[in-house]
PDB file of C-alpha atoms in Angstrom:
ATOM      1  CA  UNK A 126       3.915 -28.277  -3.321  1.00 48.00           C
ATOM      2  CA  UNK A 127       4.867 -25.608  -5.774  1.00 69.00           C
ATOM      3  CA  UNK A 128       7.754 -23.192  -4.646  1.00 88.00           C
ATOM      4  CA  UNK A 129       6.311 -19.849  -3.068  1.00 91.00           C
ATOM      5  CA  UNK A 130       8.400 -17.681  -5.537  1.00 93.00           C
ATOM      6  CA  UNK A 131       6.916 -19.428  -8.539  1.00 94.00           C
ATOM      7  CA  UNK A 132       3.406 -18.926  -6.954  1.00 95.00           C
ATOM      8  CA  UNK A 133       4.211 -15.372  -6.527  1.00 97.00           C
ATOM      9  CA  UNK A 134       5.557 -14.766  -9.892  1.00 96.00           C
ATOM     10  CA  UNK A 135       2.545 -16.522 -11.498  1.00 96.00           C
ATOM     11  CA  UNK A 136      -0.051 -14.513  -9.616  1.00 96.00           C
ATOM     12  CA  UNK A 137       1.878 -11.270 -10.140  1.00 97.00           C
ATOM     13  CA  UNK A 138       1.960 -12.078 -14.100  1.00 96.00           C
ATOM     14  CA  UNK A 139      -1.843 -12.728 -13.966  1.00 95.00           C
ATOM     15  CA  UNK A 140      -2.488  -9.624 -12.209  1.00 96.00           C
ATOM     16  CA  UNK A 141      -0.143  -7.679 -14.389  1.00 95.00           C
ATOM     17  CA  UNK A 142      -1.815  -8.884 -17.679  1.00 93.00           C
ATOM     18  CA  UNK A 143      -5.359  -7.765 -16.301  1.00 92.00           C
ATOM     19  CA  UNK A 144      -4.362  -4.390 -14.983  1.00 91.00           C
ATOM     20  CA  UNK A 145      -1.996  -3.185 -17.857  1.00 84.00           C
ATOM     21  CA  UNK A 146      -2.845  -2.399 -21.475  1.00 70.00           C
ATOM     22  CA  UNK A 147      -1.185  -4.738 -23.933  1.00 64.00           C
ATOM     23  CA  UNK A 148       0.767  -1.952 -25.817  1.00 62.00           C
ATOM     24  CA  UNK A 149       2.174   1.059 -24.172  1.00 61.00           C
ATOM     25  CA  UNK A 150       4.256   2.067 -27.106  1.00 64.00           C
ATOM     26  CA  UNK A 151       4.222   1.397 -30.757  1.00 65.00           C
ATOM     27  CA  UNK A 152       8.152   1.235 -30.603  1.00 65.00           C
ATOM     28  CA  UNK A 153       8.221  -1.150 -27.667  1.00 60.00           C
ATOM     29  CA  UNK A 154       9.816  -4.680 -28.638  1.00 61.00           C
ATOM     30  CA  UNK A 155       7.433  -7.404 -28.545  1.00 63.00           C
ATOM     31  CA  UNK A 156       9.694  -9.656 -26.398  1.00 67.00           C
ATOM     32  CA  UNK A 157       9.265  -7.200 -23.457  1.00 82.00           C
ATOM     33  CA  UNK A 158       5.717  -6.739 -22.934  1.00 87.00           C
ATOM     34  CA  UNK A 159       4.473  -4.375 -20.265  1.00 89.00           C
ATOM     35  CA  UNK A 160       2.641  -6.804 -18.045  1.00 92.00           C
ATOM     36  CA  UNK A 161       6.028  -8.884 -18.021  1.00 93.00           C
ATOM     37  CA  UNK A 162       8.099  -6.105 -17.157  1.00 94.00           C
ATOM     38  CA  UNK A 163       5.624  -5.011 -14.396  1.00 96.00           C
ATOM     39  CA  UNK A 164       5.571  -8.672 -12.968  1.00 96.00           C
ATOM     40  CA  UNK A 165       9.206  -8.737 -12.780  1.00 97.00           C
ATOM     41  CA  UNK A 166       9.345  -5.481 -10.828  1.00 97.00           C
ATOM     42  CA  UNK A 167       6.969  -7.042  -8.331  1.00 97.00           C
ATOM     43  CA  UNK A 168       9.548  -9.985  -7.921  1.00 97.00           C
ATOM     44  CA  UNK A 169      12.180  -7.514  -7.706  1.00 97.00           C
ATOM     45  CA  UNK A 170      10.480  -5.830  -4.745  1.00 96.00           C
ATOM     46  CA  UNK A 171       9.471  -9.271  -3.155  1.00 97.00           C
ATOM     47  CA  UNK A 172      12.988 -10.251  -3.073  1.00 96.00           C
ATOM     48  CA  UNK A 173      14.639  -6.971  -2.275  1.00 95.00           C
ATOM     49  CA  UNK A 174      16.605  -6.789  -5.274  1.00 95.00           C
ATOM     50  CA  UNK A 175      18.254  -3.999  -7.304  1.00 94.00           C
ATOM     51  CA  UNK A 176      17.804  -3.749 -10.993  1.00 95.00           C
ATOM     52  CA  UNK A 177      21.104  -5.613 -11.814  1.00 96.00           C
ATOM     53  CA  UNK A 178      20.132  -8.542  -9.283  1.00 96.00           C
ATOM     54  CA  UNK A 179      16.766  -8.714 -11.128  1.00 97.00           C
ATOM     55  CA  UNK A 180      18.611  -9.148 -14.467  1.00 96.00           C
ATOM     56  CA  UNK A 181      20.872 -11.770 -12.931  1.00 97.00           C
ATOM     57  CA  UNK A 182      17.829 -13.686 -11.310  1.00 96.00           C
ATOM     58  CA  UNK A 183      16.233 -13.954 -14.973  1.00 96.00           C
ATOM     59  CA  UNK A 184      19.475 -14.914 -16.541  1.00 96.00           C
ATOM     60  CA  UNK A 185      20.011 -17.989 -14.274  1.00 95.00           C
ATOM     61  CA  UNK A 186      16.256 -18.878 -14.095  1.00 94.00           C
ATOM     62  CA  UNK A 187      14.721 -20.292 -17.135  1.00 93.00           C
ATOM     63  CA  UNK A 188      11.556 -21.159 -15.583  1.00 93.00           C
ATOM     64  CA  UNK A 189      11.013 -17.555 -14.619  1.00 95.00           C
ATOM     65  CA  UNK A 190      11.759 -16.242 -18.168  1.00 94.00           C
ATOM     66  CA  UNK A 191       9.340 -18.726 -19.669  1.00 94.00           C
ATOM     67  CA  UNK A 192       6.687 -17.676 -16.965  1.00 94.00           C
ATOM     68  CA  UNK A 193       6.944 -14.041 -17.977  1.00 94.00           C
ATOM     69  CA  UNK A 194       7.310 -14.838 -21.707  1.00 90.00           C
ATOM     70  CA  UNK A 195      10.773 -13.292 -22.122  1.00 91.00           C
ATOM     71  CA  UNK A 196      12.364 -14.231 -25.351  1.00 88.00           C
ATOM     72  CA  UNK A 197      15.574 -12.913 -23.997  1.00 90.00           C
ATOM     73  CA  UNK A 198      16.782 -11.497 -20.793  1.00 93.00           C
ATOM     74  CA  UNK A 199      15.982  -7.619 -20.429  1.00 92.00           C
ATOM     75  CA  UNK A 200      18.780  -5.336 -19.655  1.00 93.00           C
ATOM     76  CA  UNK A 201      18.685  -3.788 -16.118  1.00 94.00           C
ATOM     77  CA  UNK A 202      18.258  -0.472 -17.794  1.00 93.00           C
ATOM     78  CA  UNK A 203      15.031  -1.432 -19.390  1.00 91.00           C
ATOM     79  CA  UNK A 204      13.444  -2.196 -15.970  1.00 94.00           C
ATOM     80  CA  UNK A 205      14.815   1.005 -14.700  1.00 93.00           C
ATOM     81  CA  UNK A 206      13.284   2.884 -17.520  1.00 91.00           C
ATOM     82  CA  UNK A 207       9.932   1.185 -17.604  1.00 90.00           C
ATOM     83  CA  UNK A 208       9.602   1.950 -13.725  1.00 92.00           C
ATOM     84  CA  UNK A 209      10.444   5.472 -14.272  1.00 90.00           C
ATOM     85  CA  UNK A 210       8.304   6.143 -17.357  1.00 87.00           C
ATOM     86  CA  UNK A 211       5.263   3.904 -16.971  1.00 87.00           C
ATOM     87  CA  UNK A 212       4.870   2.913 -12.996  1.00 90.00           C
ATOM     88  CA  UNK A 213       2.232   5.566 -12.473  1.00 91.00           C
ATOM     89  CA  UNK A 214      -0.093   5.890  -9.360  1.00 92.00           C
ATOM     90  CA  UNK A 215      -3.132   4.989 -11.659  1.00 93.00           C
ATOM     91  CA  UNK A 216      -1.366   1.745 -12.944  1.00 93.00           C
ATOM     92  CA  UNK A 217      -0.560   0.559  -9.447  1.00 95.00           C
ATOM     93  CA  UNK A 218      -3.985   1.356  -8.116  1.00 96.00           C
ATOM     94  CA  UNK A 219      -5.467  -0.737 -10.980  1.00 95.00           C
ATOM     95  CA  UNK A 220      -3.152  -3.687 -10.026  1.00 96.00           C
ATOM     96  CA  UNK A 221      -4.097  -3.423  -6.527  1.00 97.00           C
ATOM     97  CA  UNK A 222      -7.606  -3.382  -7.325  1.00 96.00           C
ATOM     98  CA  UNK A 223      -7.213  -6.468  -9.407  1.00 96.00           C
ATOM     99  CA  UNK A 224      -5.582  -8.365  -6.620  1.00 97.00           C
ATOM    100  CA  UNK A 225      -8.554  -7.534  -4.510  1.00 96.00           C
ATOM    101  CA  UNK A 226     -11.018  -8.870  -7.106  1.00 95.00           C
ATOM    102  CA  UNK A 227      -9.468 -12.296  -6.675  1.00 94.00           C
ATOM    103  CA  UNK A 228     -10.546 -12.771  -3.179  1.00 94.00           C
ATOM    104  CA  UNK A 229     -13.868 -14.602  -2.691  1.00 85.00           C
ATOM    105  CA  UNK A 230     -15.032 -13.754   0.847  1.00 79.00           C
ATOM    106  CA  UNK A 231     -18.540 -13.647   2.075  1.00 78.00           C
ATOM    107  CA  UNK A 232     -19.173 -11.239   5.187  1.00 76.00           C
ATOM    108  CA  UNK A 233     -22.397  -9.855   6.464  1.00 79.00           C
ATOM    109  CA  UNK A 234     -20.640  -6.553   7.488  1.00 85.00           C
ATOM    110  CA  UNK A 235     -17.420  -5.388   5.687  1.00 92.00           C
ATOM    111  CA  UNK A 236     -15.050  -3.470   7.498  1.00 95.00           C
ATOM    112  CA  UNK A 237     -11.900  -1.277   6.472  1.00 97.00           C
ATOM    113  CA  UNK A 238      -9.379   0.075   8.482  1.00 97.00           C
ATOM    114  CA  UNK A 239      -7.092   2.963   7.962  1.00 97.00           C
ATOM    115  CA  UNK A 240      -3.667   3.752   9.155  1.00 96.00           C
ATOM    116  CA  UNK A 241      -0.361   5.179   8.128  1.00 95.00           C
ATOM    117  CA  UNK A 242       3.366   4.657   8.785  1.00 94.00           C
ATOM    118  CA  UNK A 243       6.662   6.153   7.727  1.00 92.00           C
ATOM    119  CA  UNK A 244       9.298   4.680   5.037  1.00 91.00           C
ATOM    120  CA  UNK A 245      12.945   5.896   5.169  1.00 86.00           C
ATOM    121  CA  UNK A 246      14.157   7.098   2.005  1.00 79.00           C
ATOM    122  CA  UNK A 247      17.545   5.414   2.002  1.00 68.00           C
ATOM    123  CA  UNK A 248      19.715   2.875   3.751  1.00 60.00           C
ATOM    124  CA  UNK A 249      22.323   5.953   4.848  1.00 58.00           C
ATOM    125  CA  UNK A 250      23.178   6.752   8.480  1.00 61.00           C
ATOM    126  CA  UNK A 251      20.853   8.962  10.766  1.00 62.00           C
ATOM    127  CA  UNK A 252      23.630  11.462  10.926  1.00 65.00           C
ATOM    128  CA  UNK A 253      23.653  11.831   7.167  1.00 61.00           C
ATOM    129  CA  UNK A 254      20.004  12.006   7.092  1.00 63.00           C
ATOM    130  CA  UNK A 255      20.069  14.885   9.688  1.00 66.00           C
ATOM    131  CA  UNK A 256      22.805  16.677   7.887  1.00 65.00           C
ATOM    132  CA  UNK A 257      21.023  16.454   4.500  1.00 62.00           C
ATOM    133  CA  UNK A 258      17.651  17.941   6.121  1.00 64.00           C
ATOM    134  CA  UNK A 259      19.601  20.772   7.667  1.00 62.00           C
ATOM    135  CA  UNK A 260      21.883  21.537   4.803  1.00 60.00           C
ATOM    136  CA  UNK A 261      19.609  21.141   1.888  1.00 54.00           C
ATOM    137  CA  UNK A 262      16.003  20.959   3.327  1.00 56.00           C
ATOM    138  CA  UNK A 263      15.749  17.353   2.247  1.00 51.00           C
ATOM    139  CA  UNK A 264      13.110  15.357   4.102  1.00 58.00           C
ATOM    140  CA  UNK A 265      13.908  11.990   5.975  1.00 66.00           C
ATOM    141  CA  UNK A 266      11.027   9.882   5.248  1.00 82.00           C
ATOM    142  CA  UNK A 267       7.583   9.206   3.340  1.00 89.00           C
ATOM    143  CA  UNK A 268       4.436   8.708   4.761  1.00 93.00           C
ATOM    144  CA  UNK A 269       2.531   5.740   3.461  1.00 96.00           C
ATOM    145  CA  UNK A 270      -1.239   5.728   4.349  1.00 96.00           C
ATOM    146  CA  UNK A 271      -3.273   2.593   3.920  1.00 96.00           C
ATOM    147  CA  UNK A 272      -6.784   1.248   3.536  1.00 97.00           C
ATOM    148  CA  UNK A 273      -7.338  -2.363   4.409  1.00 97.00           C
ATOM    149  CA  UNK A 274     -10.247  -4.648   4.177  1.00 96.00           C
ATOM    150  CA  UNK A 275     -10.327  -6.172   7.636  1.00 95.00           C
ATOM    151  CA  UNK A 276     -11.578  -9.571   6.904  1.00 92.00           C
ATOM    152  CA  UNK A 277      -8.862 -11.097   4.425  1.00 94.00           C
ATOM    153  CA  UNK A 278      -6.445  -8.031   5.547  1.00 95.00           C
ATOM    154  CA  UNK A 279      -5.860  -6.991   1.822  1.00 97.00           C
ATOM    155  CA  UNK A 280      -5.121  -3.385   0.848  1.00 97.00           C
ATOM    156  CA  UNK A 281      -7.748  -1.738  -1.052  1.00 97.00           C
ATOM    157  CA  UNK A 282      -6.018   1.894  -1.516  1.00 97.00           C
ATOM    158  CA  UNK A 283      -3.023   3.649  -0.529  1.00 97.00           C
ATOM    159  CA  UNK A 284      -1.531   6.977  -0.535  1.00 96.00           C
ATOM    160  CA  UNK A 285       2.075   8.355  -0.187  1.00 94.00           C
ATOM    161  CA  UNK A 286       3.195  11.794   0.543  1.00 91.00           C
ATOM    162  CA  UNK A 287       6.094  13.629   2.362  1.00 87.00           C
ATOM    163  CA  UNK A 288       6.074  13.290   6.139  1.00 80.00           C
ATOM    164  CA  UNK A 289       5.727  14.268   8.834  1.00 82.00           C
ATOM    165  CA  UNK A 290       2.120  15.197   8.294  1.00 84.00           C
ATOM    166  CA  UNK A 291      -1.401  14.766   9.941  1.00 86.00           C
ATOM    167  CA  UNK A 292      -3.643  11.772   9.318  1.00 92.00           C
ATOM    168  CA  UNK A 293      -7.121  13.369   9.038  1.00 89.00           C
ATOM    169  CA  UNK A 294      -6.774  14.772   5.352  1.00 93.00           C
ATOM    170  CA  UNK A 295      -6.113  11.250   4.151  1.00 95.00           C
ATOM    171  CA  UNK A 296      -9.289   9.824   5.000  1.00 96.00           C
ATOM    172  CA  UNK A 297     -11.365  11.292   2.288  1.00 96.00           C
ATOM    173  CA  UNK A 298      -8.845  10.366  -0.627  1.00 96.00           C
ATOM    174  CA  UNK A 299      -8.397   6.711   0.928  1.00 97.00           C
ATOM    175  CA  UNK A 300     -11.923   5.975   1.713  1.00 97.00           C
ATOM    176  CA  UNK A 301     -13.103   7.261  -1.764  1.00 97.00           C
ATOM    177  CA  UNK A 302     -10.527   5.136  -3.576  1.00 97.00           C
ATOM    178  CA  UNK A 303     -11.453   2.152  -1.467  1.00 97.00           C
ATOM    179  CA  UNK A 304     -15.184   2.456  -2.221  1.00 96.00           C
ATOM    180  CA  UNK A 305     -14.190   2.450  -5.906  1.00 96.00           C
ATOM    181  CA  UNK A 306     -12.600  -0.981  -5.338  1.00 96.00           C
ATOM    182  CA  UNK A 307     -15.133  -2.475  -3.129  1.00 93.00           C
ATOM    183  CA  UNK A 308     -18.451  -1.652  -1.354  1.00 94.00           C
ATOM    184  CA  UNK A 309     -17.888  -1.690   2.374  1.00 95.00           C
ATOM    185  CA  UNK A 310     -20.135  -1.001   5.502  1.00 94.00           C
ATOM    186  CA  UNK A 311     -17.929   0.549   8.309  1.00 95.00           C
ATOM    187  CA  UNK A 312     -14.631   2.485   8.600  1.00 96.00           C
ATOM    188  CA  UNK A 313     -12.373   2.191  11.603  1.00 96.00           C
ATOM    189  CA  UNK A 314      -9.582   4.466  12.294  1.00 95.00           C
ATOM    190  CA  UNK A 315      -7.639   5.689  15.156  1.00 93.00           C
ATOM    191  CA  UNK A 316      -7.920   9.239  16.829  1.00 90.00           C
ATOM    192  CA  UNK A 317      -5.502  10.800  14.219  1.00 91.00           C
ATOM    193  CA  UNK A 318      -8.265  10.795  11.731  1.00 94.00           C
ATOM    194  CA  UNK A 319     -10.730  12.390  14.157  1.00 92.00           C
ATOM    195  CA  UNK A 320     -12.868  15.189  12.636  1.00 91.00           C
ATOM    196  CA  UNK A 321     -16.431  16.095  12.268  1.00 92.00           C
ATOM    197  CA  UNK A 322     -15.888  16.323   8.714  1.00 94.00           C
ATOM    198  CA  UNK A 323     -14.465  12.931   8.088  1.00 95.00           C
ATOM    199  CA  UNK A 324     -17.501  11.462  10.061  1.00 95.00           C
ATOM    200  CA  UNK A 325     -19.937  13.449   7.911  1.00 95.00           C
ATOM    201  CA  UNK A 326     -18.091  12.448   4.747  1.00 96.00           C
ATOM    202  CA  UNK A 327     -18.416   8.594   5.569  1.00 95.00           C
ATOM    203  CA  UNK A 328     -21.999   8.922   6.386  1.00 94.00           C
ATOM    204  CA  UNK A 329     -23.536  11.404   4.241  1.00 95.00           C
ATOM    205  CA  UNK A 330     -21.209  10.805   1.058  1.00 95.00           C
ATOM    206  CA  UNK A 331     -20.404   7.185   1.331  1.00 96.00           C
ATOM    207  CA  UNK A 332     -23.370   5.848   3.379  1.00 95.00           C
ATOM    208  CA  UNK A 333     -21.121   3.852   5.776  1.00 96.00           C
ATOM    209  CA  UNK A 334     -20.778   3.930   9.416  1.00 95.00           C
ATOM    210  CA  UNK A 335     -17.536   5.532  11.012  1.00 94.00           C
ATOM    211  CA  UNK A 336     -15.758   4.477  14.232  1.00 94.00           C
ATOM    212  CA  UNK A 337     -13.151   6.976  14.991  1.00 94.00           C
ATOM    213  CA  UNK A 338     -12.307   7.757  18.675  1.00 91.00           C
ATOM    214  CA  UNK A 339     -12.876  11.462  19.680  1.00 87.00           C
ATOM    215  CA  UNK A 340      -9.715  12.831  21.070  1.00 80.00           C
ATOM    216  CA  UNK A 341      -9.132  15.764  23.452  1.00 72.00           C
ATOM    217  CA  UNK A 342      -8.398  19.223  21.971  1.00 65.00           C
ATOM    218  CA  UNK A 343      -7.866  22.248  23.954  1.00 60.00           C
ATOM    219  CA  UNK A 344     -10.120  21.437  27.009  1.00 57.00           C
ATOM    220  CA  UNK A 345      -9.323  18.694  29.055  1.00 57.00           C
ATOM    221  CA  UNK A 346     -12.944  18.480  30.454  1.00 60.00           C
ATOM    222  CA  UNK A 347     -14.887  18.913  27.083  1.00 60.00           C
ATOM    223  CA  UNK A 348     -13.817  16.270  24.580  1.00 70.00           C
ATOM    224  CA  UNK A 349     -16.417  16.588  21.925  1.00 74.00           C
ATOM    225  CA  UNK A 350     -18.873  19.319  21.068  1.00 80.00           C
ATOM    226  CA  UNK A 351     -20.155  18.269  17.417  1.00 86.00           C
ATOM    227  CA  UNK A 352     -22.754  15.367  17.035  1.00 89.00           C
ATOM    228  CA  UNK A 353     -20.731  12.562  15.445  1.00 91.00           C
ATOM    229  CA  UNK A 354     -17.802  13.139  17.780  1.00 89.00           C
ATOM    230  CA  UNK A 355     -20.146  13.131  20.761  1.00 88.00           C
ATOM    231  CA  UNK A 356     -21.552   9.901  19.554  1.00 89.00           C
ATOM    232  CA  UNK A 357     -18.129   8.355  19.154  1.00 89.00           C
ATOM    233  CA  UNK A 358     -17.160   9.390  22.717  1.00 84.00           C
ATOM    234  CA  UNK A 359     -20.420   7.635  24.089  1.00 87.00           C
ATOM    235  CA  UNK A 360     -20.017   4.552  22.115  1.00 87.00           C
ATOM    236  CA  UNK A 361     -16.407   3.835  22.868  1.00 85.00           C
ATOM    237  CA  UNK A 362     -16.604   4.818  26.571  1.00 82.00           C
ATOM    238  CA  UNK A 363     -19.780   3.161  27.516  1.00 81.00           C
ATOM    239  CA  UNK A 364     -19.275   0.268  29.554  1.00 77.00           C
ATOM    240  CA  UNK A 365     -22.435  -1.367  28.400  1.00 73.00           C
ATOM    241  CA  UNK A 366     -21.687  -0.868  24.581  1.00 78.00           C
ATOM    242  CA  UNK A 367     -19.528  -4.049  24.038  1.00 86.00           C
ATOM    243  CA  UNK A 368     -20.192  -4.317  20.314  1.00 87.00           C
ATOM    244  CA  UNK A 369     -18.757  -1.062  19.349  1.00 88.00           C
ATOM    245  CA  UNK A 370     -15.508  -1.817  21.277  1.00 89.00           C
ATOM    246  CA  UNK A 371     -15.458  -5.237  19.837  1.00 91.00           C
ATOM    247  CA  UNK A 372     -15.648  -3.692  16.183  1.00 91.00           C
ATOM    248  CA  UNK A 373     -12.939  -1.064  16.973  1.00 93.00           C
ATOM    249  CA  UNK A 374     -10.531  -3.624  18.148  1.00 92.00           C
ATOM    250  CA  UNK A 375     -10.386  -4.978  14.558  1.00 93.00           C
ATOM    251  CA  UNK A 376      -8.484  -1.793  13.736  1.00 94.00           C
ATOM    252  CA  UNK A 377      -5.180  -3.320  15.336  1.00 94.00           C
ATOM    253  CA  UNK A 378      -4.818  -5.767  12.100  1.00 95.00           C
ATOM    254  CA  UNK A 379      -4.020  -2.895   9.956  1.00 95.00           C
ATOM    255  CA  UNK A 380      -1.020  -2.178  12.330  1.00 95.00           C
ATOM    256  CA  UNK A 381      -0.238  -5.707  11.979  1.00 95.00           C
ATOM    257  CA  UNK A 382      -0.364  -5.434   8.228  1.00 96.00           C
ATOM    258  CA  UNK A 383       2.049  -2.395   8.382  1.00 96.00           C
ATOM    259  CA  UNK A 384       4.443  -4.373  10.879  1.00 95.00           C
ATOM    260  CA  UNK A 385       4.550  -7.408   8.362  1.00 95.00           C
ATOM    261  CA  UNK A 386       5.324  -5.063   5.529  1.00 96.00           C
ATOM    262  CA  UNK A 387       8.205  -3.428   7.169  1.00 95.00           C
ATOM    263  CA  UNK A 388       9.715  -6.745   8.604  1.00 95.00           C
ATOM    264  CA  UNK A 389       9.425  -8.713   5.298  1.00 95.00           C
ATOM    265  CA  UNK A 390      10.366  -5.812   2.728  1.00 95.00           C
ATOM    266  CA  UNK A 391      12.201  -3.406   4.976  1.00 91.00           C
ATOM    267  CA  UNK A 392      11.435   0.003   6.400  1.00 90.00           C
ATOM    268  CA  UNK A 393      13.708   1.915   3.961  1.00 88.00           C
ATOM    269  CA  UNK A 394      13.463   2.615   0.152  1.00 90.00           C
ATOM    270  CA  UNK A 395      16.168   2.119  -2.057  1.00 87.00           C
ATOM    271  CA  UNK A 396      15.105   4.560  -4.716  1.00 86.00           C
ATOM    272  CA  UNK A 397      16.880   8.223  -5.050  1.00 80.00           C
ATOM    273  CA  UNK A 398      14.428  10.414  -6.872  1.00 82.00           C
ATOM    274  CA  UNK A 399      11.127  11.565  -5.522  1.00 83.00           C
ATOM    275  CA  UNK A 400       9.175  10.030  -8.530  1.00 87.00           C
ATOM    276  CA  UNK A 401      10.932   6.600  -8.097  1.00 89.00           C
ATOM    277  CA  UNK A 402      10.543   6.805  -4.518  1.00 89.00           C
ATOM    278  CA  UNK A 403       6.707   7.205  -4.455  1.00 92.00           C
ATOM    279  CA  UNK A 404       6.471   4.562  -7.162  1.00 93.00           C
ATOM    280  CA  UNK A 405       8.361   1.935  -4.933  1.00 94.00           C
ATOM    281  CA  UNK A 406       6.353   2.770  -1.982  1.00 94.00           C
ATOM    282  CA  UNK A 407       3.097   2.247  -4.013  1.00 96.00           C
ATOM    283  CA  UNK A 408       4.371  -0.906  -5.391  1.00 96.00           C
ATOM    284  CA  UNK A 409       5.084  -2.333  -2.074  1.00 96.00           C
ATOM    285  CA  UNK A 410       1.306  -2.473  -1.532  1.00 97.00           C
ATOM    286  CA  UNK A 411       0.822  -4.591  -4.422  1.00 97.00           C
ATOM    287  CA  UNK A 412       3.642  -6.863  -3.641  1.00 98.00           C
ATOM    288  CA  UNK A 413       1.806  -7.282  -0.176  1.00 98.00           C
ATOM    289  CA  UNK A 414      -1.472  -8.049  -1.656  1.00 97.00           C
ATOM    290  CA  UNK A 415      -0.009 -10.612  -4.061  1.00 97.00           C
ATOM    291  CA  UNK A 416       2.082 -12.347  -1.304  1.00 97.00           C
ATOM    292  CA  UNK A 417      -1.195 -12.344   0.787  1.00 97.00           C
ATOM    293  CA  UNK A 418      -2.943 -14.036  -2.104  1.00 96.00           C
ATOM    294  CA  UNK A 419      -0.269 -16.736  -2.048  1.00 96.00           C
ATOM    295  CA  UNK A 420      -0.761 -17.309   1.799  1.00 94.00           C
ATOM    296  CA  UNK A 421      -4.656 -17.490   1.236  1.00 93.00           C
ATOM    297  CA  UNK A 422      -4.061 -20.342  -1.262  1.00 92.00           C
ATOM    298  CA  UNK A 423      -5.587 -18.346  -4.337  1.00 90.00           C
ATOM    299  CA  UNK A 424      -4.026 -19.265  -7.354  1.00 85.00           C
ATOM    300  CA  UNK A 425      -3.656 -17.580 -10.804  1.00 79.00           C
TER     301      UNK A 425
END
């Protein structure tokens, strides 16, 4: 049986070759192809290394160098500059979509689930975070919002923005990006995404069914007054409607995915600037998908 790291690296390289254009700059050295640098960054994030650690890993591993096509070991500053200059949200989204295309899964009804979590911005103490926020207005964490394909538990879209923030504005961009990657039939999310506008967007614009609990607002007695939210309250609280409750219970899988990502790759980001922090958070979604492909037994 092949080593897990080699399977991950081979899949990462295959995904990067499909997602990235071959030349990013006419001045780039042919020894350092963009797809190879991007795949190496995925390995770095997968193993929770820094840039110098990635350089050391490639220096002692001839198999990884041959796999990525490196004629010589890139300096750690090369990886840092590539991540800062070229690791855009569009490029990461393209790589994420490429990982999803490799999954062959026949389902009669495709569901996607939405949720979000917070990622700390450094490994410093909580006191330092509190003092930095008080003195310089620095925020303490980023909000990482996800759209997950429920069947194989693969991420379709992701969004990163400063926290704390409400969930309901994330539904439209996340569902739109997910629909561009894969057609689906139903959106399920928790009450944080509850709004009549979100229901109407799913049903009228995307043409899919939405299943989002209606939460109490100002009145304790009156929970929902608009048509879609009234329907949600009826479906999820009717003892005779077991199908809707069974469908909504699939939402817990997206919380499992966030728990796996945090336990496997940590709940803090090692990057320091706003740009690199967002890039690292988005890159973590691609790392999760590639690792999921390895666990599903899908080869490059």
